PDB file of C-alpha atoms in Angstrom:
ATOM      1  CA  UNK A 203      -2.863  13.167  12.771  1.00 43.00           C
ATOM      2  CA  UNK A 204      -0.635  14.331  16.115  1.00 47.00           C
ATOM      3  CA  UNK A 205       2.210  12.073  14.851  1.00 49.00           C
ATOM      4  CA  UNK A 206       5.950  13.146  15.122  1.00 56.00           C
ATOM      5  CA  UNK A 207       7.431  13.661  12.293  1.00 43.00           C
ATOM      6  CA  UNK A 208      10.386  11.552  12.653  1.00 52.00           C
ATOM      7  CA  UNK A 209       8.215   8.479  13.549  1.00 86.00           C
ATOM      8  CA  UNK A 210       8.732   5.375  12.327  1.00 92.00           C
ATOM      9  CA  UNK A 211       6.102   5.729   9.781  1.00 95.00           C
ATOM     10  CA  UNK A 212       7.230   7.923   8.075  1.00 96.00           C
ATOM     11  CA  UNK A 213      10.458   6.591   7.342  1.00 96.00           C
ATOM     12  CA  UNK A 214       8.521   3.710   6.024  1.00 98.00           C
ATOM     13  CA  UNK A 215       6.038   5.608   3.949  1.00 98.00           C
ATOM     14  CA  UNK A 216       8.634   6.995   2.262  1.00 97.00           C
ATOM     15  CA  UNK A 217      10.182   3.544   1.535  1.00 98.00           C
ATOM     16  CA  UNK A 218       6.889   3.112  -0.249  1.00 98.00           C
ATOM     17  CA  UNK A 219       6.527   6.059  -1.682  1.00 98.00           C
ATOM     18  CA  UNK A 220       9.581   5.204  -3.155  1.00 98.00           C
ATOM     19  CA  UNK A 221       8.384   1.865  -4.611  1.00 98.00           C
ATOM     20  CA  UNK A 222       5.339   3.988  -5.872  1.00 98.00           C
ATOM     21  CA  UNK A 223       7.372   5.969  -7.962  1.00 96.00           C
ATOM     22  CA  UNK A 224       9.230   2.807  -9.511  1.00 96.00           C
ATOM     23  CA  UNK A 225       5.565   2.084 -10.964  1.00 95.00           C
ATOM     24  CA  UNK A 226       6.148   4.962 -13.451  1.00 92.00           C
ATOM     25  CA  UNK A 227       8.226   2.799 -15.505  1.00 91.00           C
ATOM     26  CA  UNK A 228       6.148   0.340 -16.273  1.00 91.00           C
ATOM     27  CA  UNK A 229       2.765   2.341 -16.992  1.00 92.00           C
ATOM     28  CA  UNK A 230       1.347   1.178 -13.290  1.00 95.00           C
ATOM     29  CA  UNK A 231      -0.887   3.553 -11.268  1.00 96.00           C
ATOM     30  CA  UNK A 232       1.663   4.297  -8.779  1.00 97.00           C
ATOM     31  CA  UNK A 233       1.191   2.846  -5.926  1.00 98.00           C
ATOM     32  CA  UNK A 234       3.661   1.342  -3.304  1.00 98.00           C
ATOM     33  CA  UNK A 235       3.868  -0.888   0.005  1.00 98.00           C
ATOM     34  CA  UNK A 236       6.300  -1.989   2.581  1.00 98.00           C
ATOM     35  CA  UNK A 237       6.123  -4.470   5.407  1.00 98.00           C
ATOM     36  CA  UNK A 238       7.795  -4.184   8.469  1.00 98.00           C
ATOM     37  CA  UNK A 239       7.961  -6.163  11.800  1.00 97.00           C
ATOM     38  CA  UNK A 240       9.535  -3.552  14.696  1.00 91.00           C
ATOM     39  CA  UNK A 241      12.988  -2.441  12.843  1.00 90.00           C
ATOM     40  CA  UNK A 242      12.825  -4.925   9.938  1.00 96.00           C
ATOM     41  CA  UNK A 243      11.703  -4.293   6.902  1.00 98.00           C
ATOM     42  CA  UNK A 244      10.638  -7.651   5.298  1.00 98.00           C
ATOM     43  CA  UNK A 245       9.121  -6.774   2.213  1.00 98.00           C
ATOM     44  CA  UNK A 246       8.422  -3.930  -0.467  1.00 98.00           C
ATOM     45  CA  UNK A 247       6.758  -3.520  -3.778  1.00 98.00           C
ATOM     46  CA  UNK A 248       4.821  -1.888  -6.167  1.00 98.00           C
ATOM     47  CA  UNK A 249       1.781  -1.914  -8.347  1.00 98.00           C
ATOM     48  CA  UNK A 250       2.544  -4.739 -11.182  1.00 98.00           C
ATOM     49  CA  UNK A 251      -0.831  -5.098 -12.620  1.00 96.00           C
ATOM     50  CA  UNK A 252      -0.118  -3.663 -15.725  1.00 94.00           C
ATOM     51  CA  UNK A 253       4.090  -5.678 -15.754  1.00 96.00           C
ATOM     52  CA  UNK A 254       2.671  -8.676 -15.196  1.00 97.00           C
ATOM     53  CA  UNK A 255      -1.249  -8.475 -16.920  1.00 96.00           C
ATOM     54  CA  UNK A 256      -2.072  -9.510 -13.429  1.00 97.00           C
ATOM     55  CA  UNK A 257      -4.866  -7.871 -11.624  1.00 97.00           C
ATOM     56  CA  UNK A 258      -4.418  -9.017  -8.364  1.00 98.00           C
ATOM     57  CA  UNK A 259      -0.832  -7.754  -8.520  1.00 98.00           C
ATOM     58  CA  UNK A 260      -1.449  -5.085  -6.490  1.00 98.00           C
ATOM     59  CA  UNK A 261       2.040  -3.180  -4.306  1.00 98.00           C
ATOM     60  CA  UNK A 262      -0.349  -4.808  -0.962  1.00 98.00           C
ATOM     61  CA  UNK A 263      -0.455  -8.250  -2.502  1.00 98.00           C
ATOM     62  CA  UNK A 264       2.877  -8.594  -4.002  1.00 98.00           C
ATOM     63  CA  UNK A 265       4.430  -7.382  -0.874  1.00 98.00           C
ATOM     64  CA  UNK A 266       2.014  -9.679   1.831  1.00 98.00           C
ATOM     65  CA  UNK A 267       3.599 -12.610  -0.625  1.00 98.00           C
ATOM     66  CA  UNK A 268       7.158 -11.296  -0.258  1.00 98.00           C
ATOM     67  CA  UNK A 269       6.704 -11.022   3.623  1.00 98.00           C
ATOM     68  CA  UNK A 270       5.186 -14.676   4.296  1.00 98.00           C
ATOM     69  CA  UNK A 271       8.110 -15.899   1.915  1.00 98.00           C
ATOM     70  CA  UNK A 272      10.764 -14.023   4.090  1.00 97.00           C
ATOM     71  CA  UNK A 273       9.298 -15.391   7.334  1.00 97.00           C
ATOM     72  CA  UNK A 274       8.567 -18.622   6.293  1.00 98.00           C
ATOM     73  CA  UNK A 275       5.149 -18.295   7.329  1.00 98.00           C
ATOM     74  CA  UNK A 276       1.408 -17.321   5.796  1.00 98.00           C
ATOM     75  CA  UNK A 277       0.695 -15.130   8.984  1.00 98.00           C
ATOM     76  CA  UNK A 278       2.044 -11.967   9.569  1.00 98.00           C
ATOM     77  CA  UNK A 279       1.112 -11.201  13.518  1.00 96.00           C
ATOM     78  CA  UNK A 280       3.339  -8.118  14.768  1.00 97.00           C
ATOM     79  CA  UNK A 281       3.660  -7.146  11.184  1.00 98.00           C
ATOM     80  CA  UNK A 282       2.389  -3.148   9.639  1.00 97.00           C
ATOM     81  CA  UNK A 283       1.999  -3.013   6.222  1.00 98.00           C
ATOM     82  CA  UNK A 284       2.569   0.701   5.310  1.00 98.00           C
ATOM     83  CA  UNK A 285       0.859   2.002   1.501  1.00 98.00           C
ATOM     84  CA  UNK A 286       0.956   4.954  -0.038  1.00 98.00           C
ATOM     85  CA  UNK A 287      -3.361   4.693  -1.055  1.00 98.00           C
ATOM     86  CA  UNK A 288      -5.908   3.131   0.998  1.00 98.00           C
ATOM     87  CA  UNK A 289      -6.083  -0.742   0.380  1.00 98.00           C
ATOM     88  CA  UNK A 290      -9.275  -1.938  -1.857  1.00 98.00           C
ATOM     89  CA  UNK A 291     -11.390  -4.586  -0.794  1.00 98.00           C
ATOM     90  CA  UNK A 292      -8.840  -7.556  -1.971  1.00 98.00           C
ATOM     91  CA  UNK A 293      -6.066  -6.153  -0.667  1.00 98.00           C
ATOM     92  CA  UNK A 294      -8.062  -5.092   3.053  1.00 98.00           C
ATOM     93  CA  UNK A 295      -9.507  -9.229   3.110  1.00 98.00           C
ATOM     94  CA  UNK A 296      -5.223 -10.220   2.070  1.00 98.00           C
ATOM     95  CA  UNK A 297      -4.141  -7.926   5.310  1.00 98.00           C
ATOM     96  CA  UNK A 298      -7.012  -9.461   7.486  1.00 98.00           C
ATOM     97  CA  UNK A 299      -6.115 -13.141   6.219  1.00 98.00           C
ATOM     98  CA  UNK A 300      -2.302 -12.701   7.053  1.00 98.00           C
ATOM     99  CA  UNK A 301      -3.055 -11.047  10.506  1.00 98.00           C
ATOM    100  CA  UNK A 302      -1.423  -7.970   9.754  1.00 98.00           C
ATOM    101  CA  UNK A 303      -1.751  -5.889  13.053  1.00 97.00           C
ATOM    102  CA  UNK A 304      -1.515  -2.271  11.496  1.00 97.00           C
ATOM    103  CA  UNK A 305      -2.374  -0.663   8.445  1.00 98.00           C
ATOM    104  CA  UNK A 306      -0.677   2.626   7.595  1.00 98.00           C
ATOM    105  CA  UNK A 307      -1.713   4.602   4.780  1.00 98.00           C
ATOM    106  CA  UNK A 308      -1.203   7.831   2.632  1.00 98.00           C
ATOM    107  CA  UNK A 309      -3.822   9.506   0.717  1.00 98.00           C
ATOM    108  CA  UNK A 310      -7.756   7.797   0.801  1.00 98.00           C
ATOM    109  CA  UNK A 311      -9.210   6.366  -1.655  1.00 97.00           C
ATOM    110  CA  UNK A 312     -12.968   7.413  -1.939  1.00 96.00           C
ATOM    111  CA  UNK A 313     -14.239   5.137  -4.962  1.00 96.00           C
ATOM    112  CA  UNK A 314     -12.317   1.953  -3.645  1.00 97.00           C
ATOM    113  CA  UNK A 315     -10.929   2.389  -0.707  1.00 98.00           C
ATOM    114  CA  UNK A 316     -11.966  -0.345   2.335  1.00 98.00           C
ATOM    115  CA  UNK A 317     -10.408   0.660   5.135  1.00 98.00           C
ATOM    116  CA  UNK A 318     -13.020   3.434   5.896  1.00 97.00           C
ATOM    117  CA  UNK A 319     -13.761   5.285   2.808  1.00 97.00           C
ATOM    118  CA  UNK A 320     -15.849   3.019   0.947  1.00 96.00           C
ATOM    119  CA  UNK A 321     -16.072   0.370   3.409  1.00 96.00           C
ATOM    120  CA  UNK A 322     -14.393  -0.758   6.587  1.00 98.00           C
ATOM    121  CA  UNK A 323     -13.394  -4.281   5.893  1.00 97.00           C
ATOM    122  CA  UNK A 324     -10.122  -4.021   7.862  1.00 98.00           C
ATOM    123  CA  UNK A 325     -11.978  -3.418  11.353  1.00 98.00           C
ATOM    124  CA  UNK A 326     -14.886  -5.003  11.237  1.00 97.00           C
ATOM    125  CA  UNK A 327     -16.183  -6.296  14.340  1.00 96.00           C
ATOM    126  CA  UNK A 328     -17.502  -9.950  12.477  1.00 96.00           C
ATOM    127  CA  UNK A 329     -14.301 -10.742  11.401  1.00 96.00           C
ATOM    128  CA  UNK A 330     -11.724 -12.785  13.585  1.00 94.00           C
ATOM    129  CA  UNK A 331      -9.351 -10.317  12.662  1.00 97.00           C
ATOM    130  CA  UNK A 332      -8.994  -6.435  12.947  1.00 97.00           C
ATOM    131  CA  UNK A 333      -5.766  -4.137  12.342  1.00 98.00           C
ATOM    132  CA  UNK A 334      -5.231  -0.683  13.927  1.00 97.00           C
ATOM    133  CA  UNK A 335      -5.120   1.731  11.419  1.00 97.00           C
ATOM    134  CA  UNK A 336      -3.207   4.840  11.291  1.00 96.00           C
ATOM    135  CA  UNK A 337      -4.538   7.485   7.927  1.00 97.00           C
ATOM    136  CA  UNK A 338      -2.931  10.389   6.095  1.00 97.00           C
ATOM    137  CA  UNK A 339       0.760   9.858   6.636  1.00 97.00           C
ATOM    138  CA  UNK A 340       2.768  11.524   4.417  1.00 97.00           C
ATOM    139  CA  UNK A 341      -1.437  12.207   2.133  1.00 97.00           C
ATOM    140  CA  UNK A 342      -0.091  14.673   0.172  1.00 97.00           C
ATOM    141  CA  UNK A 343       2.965  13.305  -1.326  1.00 97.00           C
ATOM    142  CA  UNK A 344       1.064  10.392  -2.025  1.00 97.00           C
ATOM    143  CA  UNK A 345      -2.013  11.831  -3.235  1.00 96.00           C
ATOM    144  CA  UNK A 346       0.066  14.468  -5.518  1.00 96.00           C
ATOM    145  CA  UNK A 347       1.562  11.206  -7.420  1.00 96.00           C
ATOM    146  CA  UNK A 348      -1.563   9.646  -8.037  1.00 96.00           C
ATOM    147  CA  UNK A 349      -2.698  12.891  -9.132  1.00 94.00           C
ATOM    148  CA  UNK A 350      -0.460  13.480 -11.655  1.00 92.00           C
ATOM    149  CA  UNK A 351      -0.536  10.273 -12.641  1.00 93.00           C
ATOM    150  CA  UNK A 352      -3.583  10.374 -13.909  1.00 91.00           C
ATOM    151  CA  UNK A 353      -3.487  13.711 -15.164  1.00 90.00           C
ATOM    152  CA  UNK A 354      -0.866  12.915 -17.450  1.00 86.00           C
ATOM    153  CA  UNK A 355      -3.267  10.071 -18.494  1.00 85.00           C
ATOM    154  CA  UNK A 356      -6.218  11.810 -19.326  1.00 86.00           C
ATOM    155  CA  UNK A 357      -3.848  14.110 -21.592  1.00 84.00           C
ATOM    156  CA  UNK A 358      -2.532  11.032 -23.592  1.00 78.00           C
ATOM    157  CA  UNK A 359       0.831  11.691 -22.070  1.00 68.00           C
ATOM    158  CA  UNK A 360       2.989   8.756 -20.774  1.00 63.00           C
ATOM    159  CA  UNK A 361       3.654   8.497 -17.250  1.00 59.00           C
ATOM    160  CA  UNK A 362       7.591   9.008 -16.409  1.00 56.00           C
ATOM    161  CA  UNK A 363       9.637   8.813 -13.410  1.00 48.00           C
ATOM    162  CA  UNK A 364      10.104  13.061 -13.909  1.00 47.00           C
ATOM    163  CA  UNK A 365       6.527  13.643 -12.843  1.00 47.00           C
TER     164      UNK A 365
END
């Protein structure tokens, strides 16, 4: 990736990192998401699908929501959204909708993933809309969560905040 280390991403995907790991509790894939806008860090969240039998409450969704509420405002222009697994297609449309202007993101998501794995939604040319996108900061502590996340899932074992 050729990015410092002590960039500003960073910091932030280990804000949602953090909010990943708070997923554990609750039996969520863990997954988590911050917004910022230059210093500020308006919003962060996790995966609630499971908490809240929702399944559009995704860590990207719940924080977009949190962001427009703290800004008073639906768009989201000078905004990054930083998430520990590659946005699916709902999420990719939310960040495109809200006129988020960069997507960072951990590990890829191959089966789902829509900012190029699976598709591209987030710069594609026939949209009014496309975000820069930065991949694979911080990929393996994200993907080693998911990881053993779902290990622990295919053994029958509860996930737990000790994985």
């Amino acid at each position: 990736m050729g990015a410092d280390p002590n960039d500003r991403h960073f910091e932030l995907m280990r804000l949602a990192l953090g909010e990943a790991a708070r997923c554990l509790e609750w039996g969520d894939v863990p997954v988590g998401a911050v917004i910022a806008r230059g210093d500020e860090v308006l919003a962060a969240a996790g995966n609630e699908r499971e908490r809240r039998r929702d399944p559009t409450a995704h860590a990207e969704i719940l924080a977009l929501r949190a962001a427009s509420e703290s800004v008073g405002r639906w768009r989201l222009d000078g905004c990054s959204l930083i998430v520990t697994l590659e946005p699916c297609a709902m999420c990719a449309g939310a960040m495109v909708l809200a006129r988020v202007d960069r997507l960072v993101f951990g590990a890829a998501d191959p089966k789902a993933g829509f900012a190029g794995s699976l598709g591209d939604l987030v710069r594609d040319g026939r949209l009014n809309h496309r975000l820069d996108v930065v991949a694979g900061v911080l990929e393996e502590e994200a993907g080693a969560l998911l990881r053993t996340f779902f290990a622990r899932r295919r053994l029958g074992r509860p996930a737990s905040r000790r994985l």
